[in-house]
Amino acid sequence: MRILSLDIGDKRIGLAVSDPFNSYALPLKTYFRKNLKTDLTEISKIIKEKEITTVVCGLPVNFDGSPSIQTTKTGYFIDRLKETVNIPIETVDERCTTVEAERVLIEENMSREDRKQVVDAIAATYILEGYLNKIKKEI
């Protein structure tokens, strides 16, 4: 049982996976989006390859918790993904995950171009870590 986390953006999707015991999150990759059909095919392929049993998608909301334009775009992608794969897909609040990932990478003196390659995967890792912590508390 492994969990896949997605940080869905207009141009990129960050991906992270749990270890087989759902103890910790690992960045997987940053996928550079092409078109909806290709994007869904790629995510579906990863779900099969990694034997994913649940997908957790970060849902971007405004700081006050209200929906934004990006919330609607992300929701549309999630709805299409639900039509494509037959496993549970959950959403979690992703406020500040990309900002925090960006901050950490800047502290590591990573160039802007290099950050673009990994920031979304790091943000997906933060999303997944939060989700794993939540389910551990529920057990």
mmCIF file of N, CA and C in Angstrom, residues 10-107:
data_model
loop_
_atom_site.group_PDB
_atom_site.id
_atom_site.type_symbol
_atom_site.label_atom_id
_atom_site.label_comp_id
_atom_site.label_asym_id
_atom_site.label_seq_id
_atom_site.Cartn_x
_atom_site.Cartn_y
_atom_site.Cartn_z
ATOM 1 N N ASP A 10 -0.545 24.816 -13.011
ATOM 2 C CA ASP A 10 -0.890 25.008 -14.420
ATOM 3 C C ASP A 10 0.186 24.453 -15.354
ATOM 4 N N LYS A 11 1.450 24.550 -14.968
ATOM 5 C CA LYS A 11 2.552 24.141 -15.833
ATOM 6 C C LYS A 11 3.242 22.863 -15.373
ATOM 7 N N ARG A 12 3.199 22.606 -14.067
ATOM 8 C CA ARG A 12 3.912 21.447 -13.514
ATOM 9 C C ARG A 12 3.045 20.741 -12.477
ATOM 10 N N ILE A 13 3.327 19.454 -12.277
ATOM 11 C CA ILE A 13 2.715 18.682 -11.200
ATOM 12 C C ILE A 13 3.855 18.043 -10.421
ATOM 13 N N GLY A 14 3.928 18.368 -9.142
ATOM 14 C CA GLY A 14 4.909 17.734 -8.282
ATOM 15 C C GLY A 14 4.347 16.421 -7.774
ATOM 16 N N LEU A 15 5.182 15.398 -7.736
ATOM 17 C CA LEU A 15 4.756 14.085 -7.273
ATOM 18 C C LEU A 15 5.660 13.603 -6.146
ATOM 19 N N ALA A 16 5.046 12.994 -5.146
ATOM 20 C CA ALA A 16 5.771 12.368 -4.052
ATOM 21 C C ALA A 16 5.069 11.058 -3.725
ATOM 22 N N VAL A 17 5.824 10.103 -3.217
ATOM 23 C CA VAL A 17 5.250 8.809 -2.844
ATOM 24 C C VAL A 17 5.652 8.462 -1.419
ATOM 25 N N SER A 18 4.818 7.640 -0.815
ATOM 26 C CA SER A 18 5.159 7.129 0.508
ATOM 27 C C SER A 18 6.012 5.875 0.334
ATOM 28 N N ASP A 19 6.697 5.514 1.409
ATOM 29 C CA ASP A 19 7.356 4.215 1.422
ATOM 30 C C ASP A 19 6.252 3.150 1.508
ATOM 31 N N PRO A 20 6.569 1.869 1.322
ATOM 32 C CA PRO A 20 5.514 0.839 1.330
ATOM 33 C C PRO A 20 4.739 0.731 2.652
ATOM 34 N N PHE A 21 5.300 1.240 3.735
ATOM 35 C CA PHE A 21 4.636 1.167 5.040
ATOM 36 C C PHE A 21 3.954 2.469 5.429
ATOM 37 N N ASN A 22 3.974 3.438 4.526
ATOM 38 C CA ASN A 22 3.376 4.756 4.760
ATOM 39 C C ASN A 22 3.942 5.439 6.001
ATOM 40 N N SER A 23 5.244 5.296 6.177
ATOM 41 C CA SER A 23 5.919 5.925 7.314
ATOM 42 C C SER A 23 6.461 7.305 6.963
ATOM 43 N N TYR A 24 6.908 7.476 5.721
ATOM 44 C CA TYR A 24 7.488 8.758 5.326
ATOM 45 C C TYR A 24 7.234 9.027 3.845
ATOM 46 N N ALA A 25 7.451 10.276 3.459
ATOM 47 C CA ALA A 25 7.217 10.725 2.089
ATOM 48 C C ALA A 25 8.544 10.969 1.380
ATOM 49 N N LEU A 26 8.575 10.616 0.113
ATOM 50 C CA LEU A 26 9.760 10.818 -0.717
ATOM 51 C C LEU A 26 9.378 11.575 -1.982
ATOM 52 N N PRO A 27 10.136 12.614 -2.351
ATOM 53 C CA PRO A 27 9.841 13.285 -3.623
ATOM 54 C C PRO A 27 10.071 12.303 -4.768
ATOM 55 N N LEU A 28 9.185 12.303 -5.741
ATOM 56 C CA LEU A 28 9.318 11.391 -6.881
ATOM 57 C C LEU A 28 9.852 12.141 -8.100
ATOM 58 N N LYS A 29 9.100 13.164 -8.524
ATOM 59 C CA LYS A 29 9.547 13.933 -9.692
ATOM 60 C C LYS A 29 8.653 15.141 -9.885
ATOM 61 N N THR A 30 9.108 16.021 -10.742
ATOM 62 C CA THR A 30 8.281 17.120 -11.218
ATOM 63 C C THR A 30 7.924 16.795 -12.656
ATOM 64 N N TYR A 31 6.633 16.714 -12.900
ATOM 65 C CA TYR A 31 6.133 16.420 -14.233
ATOM 66 C C TYR A 31 5.747 17.743 -14.891
ATOM 67 N N PHE A 32 6.279 18.000 -16.083
ATOM 68 C CA PHE A 32 5.954 19.212 -16.824
ATOM 69 C C PHE A 32 4.753 18.907 -17.713
ATOM 70 N N ARG A 33 3.666 19.613 -17.449
ATOM 71 C CA ARG A 33 2.386 19.320 -18.093
ATOM 72 C C ARG A 33 2.427 19.566 -19.596
ATOM 73 N N LYS A 34 1.628 18.738 -20.315
ATOM 74 C CA LYS A 34 1.532 18.856 -21.764
ATOM 75 C C LYS A 34 0.106 19.208 -22.153
ATOM 76 N N ASN A 35 -0.816 18.304 -21.925
ATOM 77 C CA ASN A 35 -2.240 18.543 -22.120
ATOM 78 C C ASN A 35 -2.973 17.594 -21.181
ATOM 79 N N LEU A 36 -4.237 17.833 -20.954
ATOM 80 C CA LEU A 36 -4.975 17.076 -19.941
ATOM 81 C C LEU A 36 -4.909 15.571 -20.182
ATOM 82 N N LYS A 37 -5.150 15.143 -21.404
ATOM 83 C CA LYS A 37 -5.157 13.702 -21.703
ATOM 84 C C LYS A 37 -3.794 13.070 -21.414
ATOM 85 N N THR A 38 -2.728 13.693 -21.888
ATOM 86 C CA THR A 38 -1.376 13.184 -21.665
ATOM 87 C C THR A 38 -1.038 13.201 -20.176
ATOM 88 N N ASP A 39 -1.420 14.279 -19.491
ATOM 89 C CA ASP A 39 -1.151 14.390 -18.051
ATOM 90 C C ASP A 39 -1.818 13.254 -17.278
ATOM 91 N N LEU A 40 -3.086 12.988 -17.587
ATOM 92 C CA LEU A 40 -3.818 11.924 -16.899
ATOM 93 C C LEU A 40 -3.229 10.551 -17.211
ATOM 94 N N THR A 41 -2.799 10.354 -18.450
ATOM 95 C CA THR A 41 -2.164 9.091 -18.833
ATOM 96 C C THR A 41 -0.875 8.885 -18.050
ATOM 97 N N GLU A 42 -0.076 9.929 -17.919
ATOM 98 C CA GLU A 42 1.189 9.838 -17.190
ATOM 99 C C GLU A 42 0.958 9.530 -15.708
ATOM 100 N N ILE A 43 0.010 10.208 -15.096
ATOM 101 C CA ILE A 43 -0.292 9.969 -13.673
ATOM 102 C C ILE A 43 -0.814 8.541 -13.495
ATOM 103 N N SER A 44 -1.680 8.088 -14.401
ATOM 104 C CA SER A 44 -2.217 6.725 -14.342
ATOM 105 C C SER A 44 -1.095 5.690 -14.439
ATOM 106 N N LYS A 45 -0.150 5.935 -15.317
ATOM 107 C CA LYS A 45 0.984 5.036 -15.490
ATOM 108 C C LYS A 45 1.803 4.935 -14.198
ATOM 109 N N ILE A 46 2.034 6.060 -13.566
ATOM 110 C CA ILE A 46 2.794 6.076 -12.307
ATOM 111 C C ILE A 46 2.024 5.323 -11.220
ATOM 112 N N ILE A 47 0.713 5.508 -11.181
ATOM 113 C CA ILE A 47 -0.122 4.816 -10.189
ATOM 114 C C ILE A 47 0.028 3.303 -10.343
ATOM 115 N N LYS A 48 0.028 2.817 -11.570
ATOM 116 C CA LYS A 48 0.188 1.375 -11.807
ATOM 117 C C LYS A 48 1.600 0.909 -11.464
ATOM 118 N N GLU A 49 2.602 1.640 -11.943
ATOM 119 C CA GLU A 49 3.997 1.246 -11.722
ATOM 120 C C GLU A 49 4.356 1.184 -10.239
ATOM 121 N N LYS A 50 3.878 2.152 -9.483
ATOM 122 C CA LYS A 50 4.237 2.252 -8.061
ATOM 123 C C LYS A 50 3.249 1.525 -7.153
ATOM 124 N N GLU A 51 2.228 0.882 -7.763
ATOM 125 C CA GLU A 51 1.203 0.163 -7.004
ATOM 126 C C GLU A 51 0.552 1.060 -5.947
ATOM 127 N N ILE A 52 0.120 2.225 -6.400
ATOM 128 C CA ILE A 52 -0.501 3.230 -5.542
ATOM 129 C C ILE A 52 -1.918 2.798 -5.182
ATOM 130 N N THR A 53 -2.285 2.965 -3.916
ATOM 131 C CA THR A 53 -3.634 2.605 -3.472
ATOM 132 C C THR A 53 -4.483 3.828 -3.141
ATOM 133 N N THR A 54 -3.850 4.982 -2.936
ATOM 134 C CA THR A 54 -4.555 6.229 -2.650
ATOM 135 C C THR A 54 -3.767 7.387 -3.247
ATOM 136 N N VAL A 55 -4.476 8.369 -3.778
ATOM 137 C CA VAL A 55 -3.844 9.597 -4.258
ATOM 138 C C VAL A 55 -4.322 10.744 -3.376
ATOM 139 N N VAL A 56 -3.373 11.565 -2.945
ATOM 140 C CA VAL A 56 -3.685 12.748 -2.148
ATOM 141 C C VAL A 56 -3.289 13.964 -2.971
ATOM 142 N N CYS A 57 -4.260 14.825 -3.229
ATOM 143 C CA CYS A 57 -4.022 16.018 -4.038
ATOM 144 C C CYS A 57 -4.090 17.261 -3.157
ATOM 145 N N GLY A 58 -3.095 18.104 -3.293
ATOM 146 C CA GLY A 58 -3.137 19.381 -2.598
ATOM 147 C C GLY A 58 -4.178 20.273 -3.239
ATOM 148 N N LEU A 59 -4.994 20.892 -2.421
ATOM 149 C CA LEU A 59 -6.034 21.798 -2.907
ATOM 150 C C LEU A 59 -5.649 23.223 -2.518
ATOM 151 N N PRO A 60 -5.307 24.051 -3.501
ATOM 152 C CA PRO A 60 -4.884 25.415 -3.194
ATOM 153 C C PRO A 60 -6.083 26.299 -2.843
ATOM 154 N N VAL A 61 -6.018 26.906 -1.694
ATOM 155 C CA VAL A 61 -7.049 27.852 -1.270
ATOM 156 C C VAL A 61 -6.373 29.142 -0.849
ATOM 157 N N ASN A 62 -7.159 30.201 -0.739
ATOM 158 C CA ASN A 62 -6.629 31.474 -0.268
ATOM 159 C C ASN A 62 -6.229 31.342 1.202
ATOM 160 N N PHE A 63 -5.470 32.300 1.688
ATOM 161 C CA PHE A 63 -5.013 32.255 3.074
ATOM 162 C C PHE A 63 -6.165 32.212 4.069
ATOM 163 N N ASP A 64 -7.306 32.796 3.705
ATOM 164 C CA ASP A 64 -8.460 32.780 4.613
ATOM 165 C C ASP A 64 -9.283 31.497 4.468
ATOM 166 N N GLY A 65 -8.823 30.558 3.615
ATOM 167 C CA GLY A 65 -9.509 29.293 3.430
ATOM 168 C C GLY A 65 -10.550 29.288 2.332
ATOM 169 N N SER A 66 -10.809 30.435 1.732
ATOM 170 C CA SER A 66 -11.803 30.510 0.661
ATOM 171 C C SER A 66 -11.210 29.977 -0.646
ATOM 172 N N PRO A 67 -12.063 29.497 -1.548
ATOM 173 C CA PRO A 67 -11.568 28.986 -2.828
ATOM 174 C C PRO A 67 -11.011 30.105 -3.701
ATOM 175 N N SER A 68 -10.063 29.729 -4.553
ATOM 176 C CA SER A 68 -9.467 30.669 -5.497
ATOM 177 C C SER A 68 -9.701 30.151 -6.916
ATOM 178 N N ILE A 69 -9.236 30.887 -7.896
ATOM 179 C CA ILE A 69 -9.314 30.423 -9.283
ATOM 180 C C ILE A 69 -8.533 29.118 -9.428
ATOM 181 N N GLN A 70 -7.382 29.040 -8.765
ATOM 182 C CA GLN A 70 -6.560 27.833 -8.831
ATOM 183 C C GLN A 70 -7.267 26.646 -8.174
ATOM 184 N N THR A 71 -8.090 26.905 -7.162
ATOM 185 C CA THR A 71 -8.874 25.833 -6.532
ATOM 186 C C THR A 71 -9.792 25.193 -7.573
ATOM 187 N N THR A 72 -10.436 26.019 -8.382
ATOM 188 C CA THR A 72 -11.346 25.530 -9.421
ATOM 189 C C THR A 72 -10.590 24.732 -10.470
ATOM 190 N N LYS A 73 -9.455 25.242 -10.928
ATOM 191 C CA LYS A 73 -8.653 24.538 -11.935
ATOM 192 C C LYS A 73 -8.173 23.186 -11.399
ATOM 193 N N THR A 74 -7.701 23.185 -10.175
ATOM 194 C CA THR A 74 -7.212 21.951 -9.560
ATOM 195 C C THR A 74 -8.356 20.962 -9.371
ATOM 196 N N GLY A 75 -9.513 21.466 -8.947
ATOM 197 C CA GLY A 75 -10.691 20.618 -8.779
ATOM 198 C C GLY A 75 -11.099 19.948 -10.083
ATOM 199 N N TYR A 76 -11.008 20.678 -11.175
ATOM 200 C CA TYR A 76 -11.332 20.113 -12.487
ATOM 201 C C TYR A 76 -10.383 18.965 -12.812
ATOM 202 N N PHE A 77 -9.087 19.180 -12.586
ATOM 203 C CA PHE A 77 -8.103 18.121 -12.856
ATOM 204 C C PHE A 77 -8.389 16.898 -11.983
ATOM 205 N N ILE A 78 -8.677 17.117 -10.711
ATOM 206 C CA ILE A 78 -8.959 16.016 -9.784
ATOM 207 C C ILE A 78 -10.201 15.247 -10.239
ATOM 208 N N ASP A 79 -11.237 15.946 -10.677
ATOM 209 C CA ASP A 79 -12.451 15.281 -11.166
ATOM 210 C C ASP A 79 -12.146 14.400 -12.382
ATOM 211 N N ARG A 80 -11.309 14.883 -13.291
ATOM 212 C CA ARG A 80 -10.942 14.078 -14.466
ATOM 213 C C ARG A 80 -10.089 12.875 -14.042
ATOM 214 N N LEU A 81 -9.223 13.068 -13.051
ATOM 215 C CA LEU A 81 -8.403 11.964 -12.554
ATOM 216 C C LEU A 81 -9.286 10.886 -11.919
ATOM 217 N N LYS A 82 -10.308 11.306 -11.198
ATOM 218 C CA LYS A 82 -11.247 10.347 -10.593
ATOM 219 C C LYS A 82 -11.956 9.520 -11.660
ATOM 220 N N GLU A 83 -12.190 10.110 -12.818
ATOM 221 C CA GLU A 83 -12.827 9.395 -13.927
ATOM 222 C C GLU A 83 -11.852 8.421 -14.609
ATOM 223 N N THR A 84 -10.554 8.640 -14.388
ATOM 224 C CA THR A 84 -9.516 7.890 -15.082
ATOM 225 C C THR A 84 -9.004 6.697 -14.271
ATOM 226 N N VAL A 85 -8.887 6.858 -12.971
ATOM 227 C CA VAL A 85 -8.347 5.790 -12.123
ATOM 228 C C VAL A 85 -9.411 5.322 -11.138
ATOM 229 N N ASN A 86 -9.271 4.095 -10.698
ATOM 230 C CA ASN A 86 -10.272 3.511 -9.815
ATOM 231 C C ASN A 86 -9.703 3.266 -8.416
ATOM 232 N N ILE A 87 -9.138 4.316 -7.822
ATOM 233 C CA ILE A 87 -8.645 4.252 -6.448
ATOM 234 C C ILE A 87 -9.098 5.523 -5.729
ATOM 235 N N PRO A 88 -9.095 5.502 -4.399
ATOM 236 C CA PRO A 88 -9.507 6.705 -3.672
ATOM 237 C C PRO A 88 -8.592 7.895 -3.977
ATOM 238 N N ILE A 89 -9.211 9.056 -4.148
ATOM 239 C CA ILE A 89 -8.486 10.305 -4.339
ATOM 240 C C ILE A 89 -9.007 11.281 -3.303
ATOM 241 N N GLU A 90 -8.096 11.768 -2.479
ATOM 242 C CA GLU A 90 -8.463 12.694 -1.421
ATOM 243 C C GLU A 90 -7.796 14.039 -1.668
ATOM 244 N N THR A 91 -8.373 15.083 -1.083
ATOM 245 C CA THR A 91 -7.773 16.408 -1.172
ATOM 246 C C THR A 91 -7.411 16.892 0.225
ATOM 247 N N VAL A 92 -6.343 17.670 0.277
ATOM 248 C CA VAL A 92 -5.915 18.284 1.531
ATOM 249 C C VAL A 92 -5.526 19.729 1.259
ATOM 250 N N ASP A 93 -5.642 20.546 2.262
ATOM 251 C CA ASP A 93 -5.244 21.955 2.189
ATOM 252 C C ASP A 93 -3.741 22.015 1.946
ATOM 253 N N GLU A 94 -3.346 22.728 0.924
ATOM 254 C CA GLU A 94 -1.920 22.812 0.616
ATOM 255 C C GLU A 94 -1.344 24.205 0.846
ATOM 256 N N ARG A 95 -2.031 25.016 1.623
ATOM 257 C CA ARG A 95 -1.526 26.375 1.843
ATOM 258 C C ARG A 95 -0.070 26.366 2.282
ATOM 259 N N CYS A 96 0.709 27.169 1.622
ATOM 260 C CA CYS A 96 2.112 27.449 1.962
ATOM 261 C C CYS A 96 3.094 26.334 1.629
ATOM 262 N N THR A 97 2.665 25.210 1.068
ATOM 263 C CA THR A 97 3.629 24.136 0.809
ATOM 264 C C THR A 97 4.664 24.547 -0.239
ATOM 265 N N THR A 98 4.231 25.178 -1.318
ATOM 266 C CA THR A 98 5.178 25.596 -2.342
ATOM 267 C C THR A 98 6.066 26.720 -1.829
ATOM 268 N N VAL A 99 5.495 27.625 -1.059
ATOM 269 C CA VAL A 99 6.278 28.726 -0.477
ATOM 270 C C VAL A 99 7.358 28.166 0.446
ATOM 271 N N GLU A 100 7.002 27.197 1.268
ATOM 272 C CA GLU A 100 7.967 26.581 2.184
ATOM 273 C C GLU A 100 9.042 25.821 1.409
ATOM 274 N N ALA A 101 8.643 25.089 0.381
ATOM 275 C CA ALA A 101 9.619 24.360 -0.435
ATOM 276 C C ALA A 101 10.584 25.339 -1.108
ATOM 277 N N GLU A 102 10.047 26.412 -1.636
ATOM 278 C CA GLU A 102 10.869 27.440 -2.285
ATOM 279 C C GLU A 102 11.866 28.035 -1.283
ATOM 280 N N ARG A 103 11.396 28.328 -0.070
ATOM 281 C CA ARG A 103 12.257 28.910 0.969
ATOM 282 C C ARG A 103 13.428 27.986 1.300
ATOM 283 N N VAL A 104 13.137 26.700 1.457
ATOM 284 C CA VAL A 104 14.184 25.732 1.793
ATOM 285 C C VAL A 104 15.214 25.649 0.678
ATOM 286 N N LEU A 105 14.756 25.630 -0.559
ATOM 287 C CA LEU A 105 15.683 25.529 -1.688
ATOM 288 C C LEU A 105 16.531 26.794 -1.850
ATOM 289 N N ILE A 106 15.949 27.941 -1.562
ATOM 290 C CA ILE A 106 16.720 29.195 -1.602
ATOM 291 C C ILE A 106 17.795 29.173 -0.516
ATOM 292 N N GLU A 107 17.428 28.682 0.665
ATOM 293 C CA GLU A 107 18.413 28.570 1.754
ATOM 294 C C GLU A 107 19.576 27.661 1.370
#
